[in-house]
């Protein structure tokens, strides 16, 4: 045998030997990996499966009927079940050498998630903090197909999602001693039939579909706030009067929508929210008395007190409508309608660092079909002790069209009259509001009604006598300017107190300040005390 042949034989032996060693090493690692995975999947009290297979060459792990059941120390539980789980690109070298779990992608099929808790999330996080076993988990992509979710809390609050799918890109989990640091690049997903129910509430929440595009835009289709009872029976179990709300919004768009800000930083920050073609029905049953001891906080007070940082640069309401209904003692229903509502809310925030001191609101709509309404508000964002400002105008309207709302509840009927324009401007705070009004009308004739809707002739004549002049401006073209003033009633909402202020201006104009001397005097005293 020549030297060249001896060399080839030697090299061949070396190669074969290397393959044998590598094969033995691979078999050893496979046995170890298989044993560890089997131990986790079959011997753990929290994780189980019916079968699994491991391909060490490709780093693929397929699991059948994966079930994860986590029972925290507190009273609660989390259950996750998946008919098929595919793990691709599992790097066992990094796991063995550096205790790092690196995975290319994970696919869950037919996922069913059940979560029940009796305590808040903060307690859950504090109670379940454990010493980490793996310093870092990195997954390039997670896919969930045909998922379901059920969440409940003390059988009072329940949230369910009939089906959802999602993709999470570059998920990183770093278990720390006291918490878990989580991060991701983007989330894309879609969910159908989202339902939320609270047994202590009078309304249910329903969303037909939500879509999240690359962690940038959230689109909500068919958002509904549904009352649990009919109009006739809504107040039956309630101790006091409460408005019945029926809200439907076919489309809501939020851009950008950051899941990181919402879930990791516990904040809601976006540039634009758009609500399209919404409809709100407000039904108030006057047959039950209102709560006289309840305290209602103005909405901008809630914003300032919120622990969640909020910043909405622009909120648009397009082509929406509102119907207000009131039921009287005789089961009669009066109605007012606003159509083609367009609103723009800007600079809504409770973050002082934005230096946006006020929220601006602009509203336009059609009122009772042929009249146009314009309203502007300016609310304080941080310092609720500061004043809010408002102004507005209402175009021409046949005042007799208000009778469908006035007759049953106010026992008032407008026999004749036409408004050519109504403008007002004012300001308010947490204790009162005031301003001025110009109410132009002609041929005003009012009748006061009895319970059977017959006219109170003597009182009606007295009211029309107090009006003295049925026109404003009068025959000498002198325009009377009304004074608005109203003390805040803490048991009433902002809209109720604001409307009371507007109504005081109408009364002041029509009755030449006869009905407001005490209120206006109180305003003067308050101004002197303030100065």
Short mmCIF file of C-alpha atoms in Angstrom, two decimals:
data_model
loop_
_atom_site.label_atom_id
_atom_site.label_comp_id
_atom_site.label_asym_id
_atom_site.label_seq_id
_atom_site.Cartn_x
_atom_site.Cartn_y
_atom_site.Cartn_z
CA UNK A 1 0.00 0.00 0.00
CA UNK A 2 1.54 3.29 -1.06
CA UNK A 3 1.79 6.38 1.05
CA UNK A 4 -1.13 8.12 -0.71
CA UNK A 5 -3.47 5.22 0.01
CA UNK A 6 -2.37 5.13 3.65
CA UNK A 7 -3.14 8.84 3.95
CA UNK A 8 -6.64 8.44 2.45
CA UNK A 9 -7.35 5.51 4.73
CA UNK A 10 -6.26 7.54 7.76
CA UNK A 11 -8.46 10.48 6.77
CA UNK A 12 -11.40 8.18 6.11
CA UNK A 13 -11.04 6.68 9.56
CA UNK A 14 -10.90 10.15 11.06
CA UNK A 15 -14.07 11.23 9.21
CA UNK A 16 -15.92 8.05 10.12
CA UNK A 17 -14.78 8.44 13.69
CA UNK A 18 -15.93 12.03 13.77
CA UNK A 19 -19.34 11.00 12.44
CA UNK A 20 -19.59 8.25 15.03
CA UNK A 21 -18.66 10.67 17.83
CA UNK A 22 -21.06 13.30 16.49
CA UNK A 23 -23.77 10.68 16.14
CA UNK A 24 -23.21 9.47 19.68
CA UNK A 25 -23.19 13.05 20.93
CA UNK A 26 -26.36 13.82 18.97
CA UNK A 27 -28.05 10.72 20.32
CA UNK A 28 -26.97 11.66 23.83
CA UNK A 29 -28.27 15.22 23.44
CA UNK A 30 -31.48 13.93 21.87
CA UNK A 31 -32.02 11.56 24.79
CA UNK A 32 -31.31 14.36 27.28
CA UNK A 33 -33.52 16.85 25.43
CA UNK A 34 -36.29 14.30 25.02
CA UNK A 35 -36.06 13.42 28.71
CA UNK A 36 -36.21 17.10 29.77
CA UNK A 37 -39.15 17.86 27.46
CA UNK A 38 -40.96 14.72 28.56
CA UNK A 39 -40.36 15.65 32.18
CA UNK A 40 -41.83 19.13 31.59
CA UNK A 41 -44.76 17.95 29.50
CA UNK A 42 -45.76 14.76 31.30
CA UNK A 43 -44.54 14.98 34.87
CA UNK A 44 -45.44 18.60 35.65
CA UNK A 45 -48.67 19.23 37.52
CA UNK A 46 -49.20 22.42 35.48
CA UNK A 47 -48.38 21.23 31.93
CA UNK A 48 -49.58 18.12 30.14
CA UNK A 49 -50.02 16.74 26.61
CA UNK A 50 -51.19 13.54 24.91
CA UNK A 51 -48.09 13.17 22.70
CA UNK A 52 -45.05 15.03 21.35
CA UNK A 53 -42.27 14.55 18.81
CA UNK A 54 -38.83 16.17 18.61
CA UNK A 55 -36.60 16.65 15.55
CA UNK A 56 -33.20 17.69 16.84
CA UNK A 57 -31.78 18.43 13.38
CA UNK A 58 -34.42 21.07 12.59
CA UNK A 59 -35.17 22.06 16.16
CA UNK A 60 -38.89 21.27 15.70
CA UNK A 61 -41.14 20.22 18.54
CA UNK A 62 -44.75 19.18 17.84
CA UNK A 63 -47.12 18.81 20.79
CA UNK A 64 -50.59 17.29 20.70
CA UNK A 65 -53.33 18.50 23.07
CA UNK A 66 -51.12 20.82 25.13
CA UNK A 67 -52.75 21.86 28.39
CA UNK A 68 -51.36 24.46 30.78
CA UNK A 69 -53.03 24.92 34.15
CA UNK A 70 -51.60 27.55 36.50
CA UNK A 71 -53.03 27.81 40.00
CA UNK A 72 -51.57 30.88 41.77
CA UNK A 73 -51.24 31.07 45.52
CA UNK A 74 -54.21 33.41 45.53
CA UNK A 75 -57.72 32.27 44.63
CA UNK A 76 -57.60 32.20 40.83
CA UNK A 77 -56.60 30.04 37.89
CA UNK A 78 -55.39 30.16 34.29
CA UNK A 79 -56.07 27.37 31.82
CA UNK A 80 -54.69 27.25 28.26
CA UNK A 81 -55.42 24.40 25.86
CA UNK A 82 -54.18 23.91 22.29
CA UNK A 83 -54.97 20.95 20.04
CA UNK A 84 -51.72 21.38 18.06
CA UNK A 85 -48.62 23.30 19.08
CA UNK A 86 -45.70 23.62 16.65
CA UNK A 87 -42.34 24.97 17.84
CA UNK A 88 -39.83 25.58 15.05
CA UNK A 89 -36.18 26.59 15.21
CA UNK A 90 -35.61 25.57 18.84
CA UNK A 91 -31.97 26.26 19.70
CA UNK A 92 -31.04 23.54 22.14
CA UNK A 93 -27.37 24.61 22.18
CA UNK A 94 -28.20 28.01 23.68
CA UNK A 95 -30.51 26.31 26.15
CA UNK A 96 -27.85 23.82 27.32
CA UNK A 97 -24.88 26.22 27.23
CA UNK A 98 -26.41 29.58 28.26
CA UNK A 99 -29.85 28.79 29.74
CA UNK A 100 -31.42 30.90 26.98
CA UNK A 101 -34.58 29.70 25.31
CA UNK A 102 -34.41 30.87 21.66
CA UNK A 103 -37.19 29.87 19.25
CA UNK A 104 -37.78 30.84 15.63
CA UNK A 105 -41.56 30.61 15.73
CA UNK A 106 -44.42 29.06 17.71
CA UNK A 107 -47.81 28.18 16.25
CA UNK A 108 -50.83 27.46 18.46
CA UNK A 109 -53.93 25.96 16.88
CA UNK A 110 -57.43 25.78 18.37
CA UNK A 111 -56.44 27.70 21.49
CA UNK A 112 -58.91 27.94 24.37
CA UNK A 113 -57.97 30.32 27.20
CA UNK A 114 -59.86 30.49 30.51
CA UNK A 115 -58.82 32.91 33.23
CA UNK A 116 -60.61 33.37 36.55
CA UNK A 117 -59.51 35.66 39.36
CA UNK A 118 -61.02 36.95 42.56
CA UNK A 119 -58.42 39.66 43.19
CA UNK A 120 -56.98 42.53 41.17
CA UNK A 121 -54.04 42.17 38.80
CA UNK A 122 -51.61 43.90 41.13
CA UNK A 123 -52.19 41.31 43.83
CA UNK A 124 -51.87 38.56 41.25
CA UNK A 125 -48.52 39.86 40.05
CA UNK A 126 -47.18 40.28 43.56
CA UNK A 127 -48.31 36.84 44.71
CA UNK A 128 -47.04 34.88 41.73
CA UNK A 129 -43.56 36.40 41.50
CA UNK A 130 -41.06 33.53 41.55
CA UNK A 131 -37.35 33.06 41.20
CA UNK A 132 -36.66 32.85 37.44
CA UNK A 133 -35.37 29.55 36.00
CA UNK A 134 -34.48 30.86 32.51
CA UNK A 135 -32.84 34.32 32.26
CA UNK A 136 -34.27 35.06 28.78
CA UNK A 137 -36.84 33.71 26.36
CA UNK A 138 -36.72 34.92 22.77
CA UNK A 139 -39.32 33.98 20.14
CA UNK A 140 -39.08 35.47 16.64
CA UNK A 141 -42.78 34.90 15.88
CA UNK A 142 -45.83 33.56 17.69
CA UNK A 143 -48.95 32.61 15.77
CA UNK A 144 -52.30 31.81 17.38
CA UNK A 145 -55.04 30.34 15.18
CA UNK A 146 -58.68 29.80 16.10
CA UNK A 147 -58.29 31.11 19.62
CA UNK A 148 -60.99 31.56 22.26
CA UNK A 149 -60.89 33.54 25.49
CA UNK A 150 -63.00 33.52 28.64
CA UNK A 151 -62.14 35.78 31.59
CA UNK A 152 -64.11 36.12 34.80
CA UNK A 153 -63.74 37.78 38.19
CA UNK A 154 -65.74 36.56 41.16
CA UNK A 155 -68.58 35.62 38.79
CA UNK A 156 -69.37 39.34 38.57
CA UNK A 157 -67.31 40.52 35.63
CA UNK A 158 -67.05 38.38 32.51
CA UNK A 159 -65.29 38.94 29.18
CA UNK A 160 -65.38 36.48 26.29
CA UNK A 161 -63.99 36.37 22.76
CA UNK A 162 -65.61 33.78 20.50
CA UNK A 163 -62.63 33.58 18.14
CA UNK A 164 -59.34 35.36 17.58
CA UNK A 165 -56.02 35.00 15.80
CA UNK A 166 -52.82 36.95 16.30
CA UNK A 167 -49.17 37.25 15.26
CA UNK A 168 -46.54 38.53 17.69
CA UNK A 169 -43.15 39.47 16.21
CA UNK A 170 -39.89 39.29 18.18
CA UNK A 171 -41.24 38.56 21.63
CA UNK A 172 -38.66 38.77 24.43
CA UNK A 173 -39.36 37.69 28.00
CA UNK A 174 -36.82 38.31 30.74
CA UNK A 175 -37.94 36.90 34.09
CA UNK A 176 -36.57 39.04 36.88
CA UNK A 177 -36.43 38.38 40.59
CA UNK A 178 -39.43 40.58 41.32
CA UNK A 179 -41.19 40.83 37.96
CA UNK A 180 -41.18 39.82 34.31
CA UNK A 181 -39.84 42.22 31.66
CA UNK A 182 -41.65 41.72 28.37
CA UNK A 183 -41.10 43.35 24.99
CA UNK A 184 -42.15 42.84 21.37
CA UNK A 185 -41.78 44.56 18.01
CA UNK A 186 -45.35 44.36 16.73
CA UNK A 187 -48.69 42.61 17.14
CA UNK A 188 -51.21 41.93 14.39
CA UNK A 189 -54.53 40.28 15.10
CA UNK A 190 -58.26 40.01 14.62
CA UNK A 191 -60.99 39.12 17.14
CA UNK A 192 -64.68 38.34 16.66
CA UNK A 193 -67.66 38.54 19.00
CA UNK A 194 -66.21 40.30 22.06
CA UNK A 195 -68.66 40.41 24.96
CA UNK A 196 -68.31 42.06 28.36
CA UNK A 197 -70.83 41.71 31.18
CA UNK A 198 -70.82 43.04 34.72
CA UNK A 199 -73.70 41.82 36.88
CA UNK A 200 -73.58 45.10 38.84
CA UNK A 201 -74.01 47.19 35.68
CA UNK A 202 -77.17 47.91 33.72
CA UNK A 203 -75.60 47.62 30.27
CA UNK A 204 -73.60 45.02 28.33
CA UNK A 205 -70.72 45.68 25.93
CA UNK A 206 -70.56 43.94 22.57
CA UNK A 207 -68.05 44.27 19.71
CA UNK A 208 -68.58 42.38 16.48
CA UNK A 209 -64.98 42.60 15.25
CA UNK A 210 -61.63 44.23 16.05
CA UNK A 211 -58.56 44.35 13.85
CA UNK A 212 -55.06 45.41 14.89
CA UNK A 213 -52.66 46.18 12.05
CA UNK A 214 -48.95 45.86 12.93
CA UNK A 215 -49.41 47.55 16.29
CA UNK A 216 -50.26 50.78 14.44
CA UNK A 217 -53.99 50.98 13.77
CA UNK A 218 -56.94 49.49 15.64
CA UNK A 219 -60.29 49.23 13.82
CA UNK A 220 -63.41 48.33 15.81
CA UNK A 221 -66.49 47.27 13.87
CA UNK A 222 -70.02 47.35 15.30
CA UNK A 223 -69.40 48.64 18.83
CA UNK A 224 -72.53 48.38 20.98
CA UNK A 225 -73.49 49.31 24.52
CA UNK A 226 -76.71 47.41 25.12
CA UNK A 227 -79.20 47.98 27.96
CA UNK A 228 -80.13 44.79 29.82
CA UNK A 229 -83.82 45.66 30.13
CA UNK A 230 -86.56 47.21 28.02
CA UNK A 231 -87.49 50.88 28.31
CA UNK A 232 -90.61 50.06 30.34
CA UNK A 233 -88.77 47.83 32.83
CA UNK A 234 -85.34 49.44 32.95
CA UNK A 235 -85.77 51.34 36.23
CA UNK A 236 -87.77 48.59 38.00
CA UNK A 237 -84.84 47.11 40.01
CA UNK A 238 -83.12 50.48 40.50
CA UNK A 239 -83.47 52.57 43.67
CA UNK A 240 -83.33 55.85 41.73
CA UNK A 241 -83.75 57.21 38.24
CA UNK A 242 -80.97 56.34 35.82
CA UNK A 243 -80.61 56.98 32.11
CA UNK A 244 -80.99 54.00 29.81
CA UNK A 245 -78.34 54.17 27.09
CA UNK A 246 -78.40 52.36 23.77
CA UNK A 247 -75.21 53.14 21.84
CA UNK A 248 -74.19 51.80 18.44
CA UNK A 249 -71.05 52.81 16.55
CA UNK A 250 -70.48 50.92 13.27
CA UNK A 251 -66.81 51.91 12.99
CA UNK A 252 -64.11 53.22 15.34
CA UNK A 253 -60.55 53.81 14.13
CA UNK A 254 -57.62 54.49 16.48
CA UNK A 255 -54.25 55.44 14.99
CA UNK A 256 -51.65 54.87 16.17
CA UNK A 257 -52.66 52.21 18.67
CA UNK A 258 -49.73 50.94 20.71
CA UNK A 259 -50.17 47.72 22.67
CA UNK A 260 -46.84 48.44 24.36
CA UNK A 261 -48.08 51.73 25.80
CA UNK A 262 -51.37 50.21 26.87
CA UNK A 263 -50.12 46.96 28.45
CA UNK A 264 -46.52 47.73 29.43
CA UNK A 265 -46.65 51.43 30.32
CA UNK A 266 -50.32 51.47 31.41
CA UNK A 267 -51.02 54.56 29.29
CA UNK A 268 -53.26 55.46 26.36
CA UNK A 269 -51.64 57.79 23.84
CA UNK A 270 -52.83 58.28 20.28
CA UNK A 271 -52.98 60.94 17.61
CA UNK A 272 -56.38 60.23 16.15
CA UNK A 273 -59.69 58.52 17.03
CA UNK A 274 -62.56 58.54 14.54
CA UNK A 275 -66.14 57.47 15.27
CA UNK A 276 -68.41 57.11 12.24
CA UNK A 277 -72.21 56.89 11.86
CA UNK A 278 -72.86 56.45 15.56
CA UNK A 279 -76.32 56.41 17.15
CA UNK A 280 -77.14 57.09 20.80
CA UNK A 281 -80.58 56.72 22.33
CA UNK A 282 -80.98 58.20 25.82
CA UNK A 283 -84.17 57.18 27.62
CA UNK A 284 -85.09 58.83 30.93
CA UNK A 285 -88.01 57.55 32.97
CA UNK A 286 -89.49 60.34 35.07
CA UNK A 287 -91.73 57.89 36.95
CA UNK A 288 -88.94 57.26 39.46
CA UNK A 289 -87.32 60.05 41.46
CA UNK A 290 -83.68 61.01 41.01
CA UNK A 291 -81.09 60.42 43.71
CA UNK A 292 -80.77 63.56 45.84
CA UNK A 293 -77.73 62.43 47.85
CA UNK A 294 -75.59 61.12 44.97
CA UNK A 295 -72.58 63.18 43.89
CA UNK A 296 -71.73 63.28 40.21
CA UNK A 297 -68.25 64.29 39.16
CA UNK A 298 -67.72 66.32 35.99
CA UNK A 299 -65.97 64.33 33.28
CA UNK A 300 -62.91 66.61 33.20
CA UNK A 301 -62.52 65.97 36.92
CA UNK A 302 -62.40 62.23 36.16
CA UNK A 303 -59.75 62.87 33.51
CA UNK A 304 -57.53 64.82 35.88
CA UNK A 305 -57.86 62.18 38.64
CA UNK A 306 -57.20 59.19 36.38
CA UNK A 307 -54.08 57.18 37.23
CA UNK A 308 -53.73 56.19 33.57
CA UNK A 309 -51.85 58.78 31.47
CA UNK A 310 -54.12 59.78 28.59
CA UNK A 311 -53.32 61.83 25.53
CA UNK A 312 -55.66 62.08 22.53
CA UNK A 313 -54.60 64.70 20.02
CA UNK A 314 -57.75 64.48 17.93
CA UNK A 315 -61.13 62.76 18.30
CA UNK A 316 -63.56 63.05 15.38
CA UNK A 317 -67.26 62.17 15.42
CA UNK A 318 -68.74 61.89 11.92
CA UNK A 319 -72.37 61.77 10.77
CA UNK A 320 -73.84 60.58 14.06
CA UNK A 321 -77.18 61.13 15.77
CA UNK A 322 -78.67 61.38 19.28
CA UNK A 323 -82.27 60.80 20.35
CA UNK A 324 -83.40 61.93 23.80
CA UNK A 325 -86.60 60.40 25.15
CA UNK A 326 -88.41 61.08 28.42
CA UNK A 327 -91.30 59.08 29.82
CA UNK A 328 -93.79 60.99 31.98
CA UNK A 329 -96.05 59.86 34.78
CA UNK A 330 -98.80 58.93 32.30
CA UNK A 331 -96.43 56.74 30.26
CA UNK A 332 -96.22 59.41 27.56
CA UNK A 333 -92.89 59.72 25.75
CA UNK A 334 -91.45 62.99 24.50
CA UNK A 335 -88.64 63.07 21.96
CA UNK A 336 -85.85 65.40 20.82
CA UNK A 337 -83.47 64.50 17.98
CA UNK A 338 -80.10 65.69 16.77
CA UNK A 339 -78.96 64.46 13.35
CA UNK A 340 -75.79 64.76 11.26
CA UNK A 341 -73.61 65.38 14.27
CA UNK A 342 -70.00 66.27 13.51
CA UNK A 343 -67.67 66.92 16.43
CA UNK A 344 -63.96 67.55 16.87
CA UNK A 345 -62.28 67.15 20.26
CA UNK A 346 -58.62 68.15 20.43
CA UNK A 347 -55.82 68.22 23.02
CA UNK A 348 -57.56 65.91 25.48
CA UNK A 349 -54.93 64.89 28.03
CA UNK A 350 -54.08 64.59 31.71
CA UNK A 351 -50.32 64.76 31.13
CA UNK A 352 -48.98 68.15 32.33
CA UNK A 353 -45.73 67.68 30.39
CA UNK A 354 -47.69 68.14 27.15
CA UNK A 355 -48.38 71.76 28.18
CA UNK A 356 -51.85 71.43 26.65
CA UNK A 357 -53.86 73.21 29.31
CA UNK A 358 -57.31 72.87 27.76
CA UNK A 359 -59.43 70.41 25.80
CA UNK A 360 -61.23 72.04 22.87
CA UNK A 361 -64.62 70.75 21.68
CA UNK A 362 -66.43 71.82 18.51
CA UNK A 363 -69.87 70.38 17.69
CA UNK A 364 -72.24 70.91 14.75
CA UNK A 365 -75.56 69.18 14.14
CA UNK A 366 -79.08 69.46 12.76
CA UNK A 367 -81.74 69.91 15.42
CA UNK A 368 -85.34 68.83 14.78
CA UNK A 369 -84.51 68.44 11.08
CA UNK A 370 -84.47 72.05 9.86
CA UNK A 371 -82.38 73.87 12.49
CA UNK A 372 -78.60 74.00 12.75
CA UNK A 373 -76.70 73.94 16.07
CA UNK A 374 -73.10 74.97 16.73
CA UNK A 375 -71.42 74.53 20.14
CA UNK A 376 -67.88 75.22 21.37
CA UNK A 377 -66.38 74.24 24.72
CA UNK A 378 -63.02 74.75 26.36
CA UNK A 379 -62.30 72.56 29.41
CA UNK A 380 -59.31 72.64 31.80
CA UNK A 381 -57.09 69.55 31.55
CA UNK A 382 -55.04 69.56 34.75
CA UNK A 383 -56.30 72.23 37.15
CA UNK A 384 -60.00 71.50 37.60
CA UNK A 385 -60.41 74.65 39.71
CA UNK A 386 -60.02 76.75 36.58
CA UNK A 387 -63.02 77.85 34.55
CA UNK A 388 -64.44 76.18 31.47
CA UNK A 389 -65.83 78.29 28.63
CA UNK A 390 -68.63 77.77 26.13
CA UNK A 391 -70.50 79.50 23.33
CA UNK A 392 -72.99 78.49 20.69
CA UNK A 393 -75.78 79.34 18.32
CA UNK A 394 -79.02 77.79 17.07
CA UNK A 395 -80.52 78.87 13.75
CA UNK A 396 -84.15 79.40 12.84
CA UNK A 397 -86.70 76.97 14.31
CA UNK A 398 -90.47 76.73 14.54
CA UNK A 399 -90.91 76.64 18.31
CA UNK A 400 -94.12 74.60 18.05
CA UNK A 401 -91.94 71.61 17.09
CA UNK A 402 -90.69 71.51 20.67
CA UNK A 403 -94.15 70.56 21.92
CA UNK A 404 -93.55 66.84 21.43
CA UNK A 405 -90.97 67.10 24.20
CA UNK A 406 -92.44 69.86 26.37
CA UNK A 407 -96.08 68.82 26.66
CA UNK A 408 -95.78 65.62 28.65
CA UNK A 409 -93.00 66.50 31.11
CA UNK A 410 -92.98 70.27 31.44
CA UNK A 411 -96.76 70.69 31.18
CA UNK A 412 -96.00 73.50 28.75
CA UNK A 413 -97.19 74.04 25.21
CA UNK A 414 -96.02 76.60 22.67
CA UNK A 415 -99.15 77.65 20.79
CA UNK A 416 -97.24 79.87 18.41
CA UNK A 417 -93.77 81.30 17.91
CA UNK A 418 -90.71 81.25 15.73
CA UNK A 419 -87.07 81.62 16.73
CA UNK A 420 -84.86 83.36 14.17
CA UNK A 421 -81.59 82.91 16.12
CA UNK A 422 -80.23 82.10 19.56
CA UNK A 423 -76.64 82.86 20.53
CA UNK A 424 -74.94 82.61 23.89
CA UNK A 425 -71.55 82.78 25.53
CA UNK A 426 -70.50 81.95 29.07
CA UNK A 427 -68.14 80.32 31.50
CA UNK A 428 -68.40 78.09 34.52
CA UNK A 429 -66.52 76.22 37.21
CA UNK A 430 -67.20 73.50 39.75
CA UNK A 431 -69.68 75.66 41.66
CA UNK A 432 -71.68 77.70 39.11
CA UNK A 433 -71.89 79.02 35.54
CA UNK A 434 -73.06 82.28 33.98
CA UNK A 435 -73.12 84.23 30.73
CA UNK A 436 -75.25 86.23 28.32
CA UNK A 437 -77.75 85.24 25.65
CA UNK A 438 -79.41 86.80 22.62
CA UNK A 439 -82.69 85.05 21.91
CA UNK A 440 -84.50 86.39 18.84
CA UNK A 441 -88.11 85.31 18.40
CA UNK A 442 -91.52 86.55 17.27
CA UNK A 443 -95.22 85.82 17.90
CA UNK A 444 -94.49 83.85 21.07
CA UNK A 445 -97.62 82.42 22.73
CA UNK A 446 -97.38 79.92 25.63
CA UNK A 447 -100.03 77.74 27.28
CA UNK A 448 -99.67 75.94 30.61
CA UNK A 449 -101.35 72.53 30.74
CA UNK A 450 -103.13 70.40 33.31
CA UNK A 451 -102.52 66.68 33.74
CA UNK A 452 -105.23 65.94 31.18
CA UNK A 453 -103.49 68.33 28.74
CA UNK A 454 -106.25 70.92 28.97
CA UNK A 455 -105.09 74.55 29.16
CA UNK A 456 -104.68 76.38 32.46
CA UNK A 457 -106.28 79.51 31.09
CA UNK A 458 -105.64 81.87 34.04
CA UNK A 459 -102.01 80.89 34.51
CA UNK A 460 -101.39 80.88 30.75
CA UNK A 461 -102.76 84.40 30.51
CA UNK A 462 -100.56 85.45 33.43
CA UNK A 463 -97.42 84.04 31.77
CA UNK A 464 -98.19 85.72 28.44
CA UNK A 465 -98.84 88.95 30.33
CA UNK A 466 -95.44 88.68 32.01
CA UNK A 467 -93.86 88.20 28.60
CA UNK A 468 -95.49 91.54 27.67
CA UNK A 469 -93.87 91.60 24.28
CA UNK A 470 -94.17 88.54 22.06
CA UNK A 471 -91.30 89.68 19.89
CA UNK A 472 -87.58 90.16 20.49
CA UNK A 473 -86.43 92.57 19.16
CA UNK A 474 -89.61 94.52 19.91
CA UNK A 475 -91.51 96.92 17.65
CA UNK A 476 -88.86 99.58 18.33
CA UNK A 477 -86.12 97.14 17.22
CA UNK A 478 -84.74 96.96 20.78
CA UNK A 479 -83.13 93.59 21.48
CA UNK A 480 -83.33 92.32 25.06
CA UNK A 481 -80.20 90.43 26.19
CA UNK A 482 -80.78 87.58 28.61
CA UNK A 483 -78.64 86.85 31.64
CA UNK A 484 -77.60 83.27 32.36
CA UNK A 485 -76.75 82.01 35.83
CA UNK A 486 -77.05 78.67 37.60
CA UNK A 487 -75.59 77.14 40.75
CA UNK A 488 -74.20 73.66 40.31
CA UNK A 489 -76.30 70.81 41.67
CA UNK A 490 -73.76 68.17 42.68
CA UNK A 491 -76.27 65.33 42.30
CA UNK A 492 -76.72 66.22 38.62
CA UNK A 493 -74.48 65.68 35.59
CA UNK A 494 -72.52 68.32 33.74
CA UNK A 495 -75.02 68.34 30.85
CA UNK A 496 -77.95 68.88 33.24
CA UNK A 497 -76.23 71.82 34.98
CA UNK A 498 -75.12 73.33 31.67
CA UNK A 499 -78.62 73.05 30.20
CA UNK A 500 -80.06 74.67 33.35
CA UNK A 501 -77.75 77.61 32.68
CA UNK A 502 -78.96 77.88 29.07
CA UNK A 503 -82.58 77.63 30.22
CA UNK A 504 -82.02 80.47 32.69
CA UNK A 505 -80.96 82.69 29.77
CA UNK A 506 -84.13 81.82 27.85
CA UNK A 507 -86.32 82.60 30.87
CA UNK A 508 -84.39 85.79 31.53
CA UNK A 509 -84.99 86.96 27.96
CA UNK A 510 -88.65 86.04 27.75
CA UNK A 511 -89.63 87.24 31.23
CA UNK A 512 -87.28 90.22 31.39
CA UNK A 513 -85.22 88.88 34.31
CA UNK A 514 -88.34 88.53 36.48
CA UNK A 515 -87.55 84.87 37.20
CA UNK A 516 -83.87 85.41 38.00
CA UNK A 517 -83.44 88.24 40.54
CA UNK A 518 -82.23 85.98 43.37
CA UNK A 519 -79.86 84.04 41.13
CA UNK A 520 -78.36 87.18 39.63
CA UNK A 521 -77.97 88.73 43.08
CA UNK A 522 -76.18 85.56 44.25
CA UNK A 523 -73.83 85.95 41.29
CA UNK A 524 -73.01 89.55 42.28
CA UNK A 525 -72.26 88.48 45.86
CA UNK A 526 -70.04 85.65 44.64
CA UNK A 527 -68.09 88.00 42.35
CA UNK A 528 -67.53 90.48 45.21
CA UNK A 529 -66.29 87.67 47.47
CA UNK A 530 -63.97 86.44 44.73
CA UNK A 531 -62.54 89.93 44.20
#
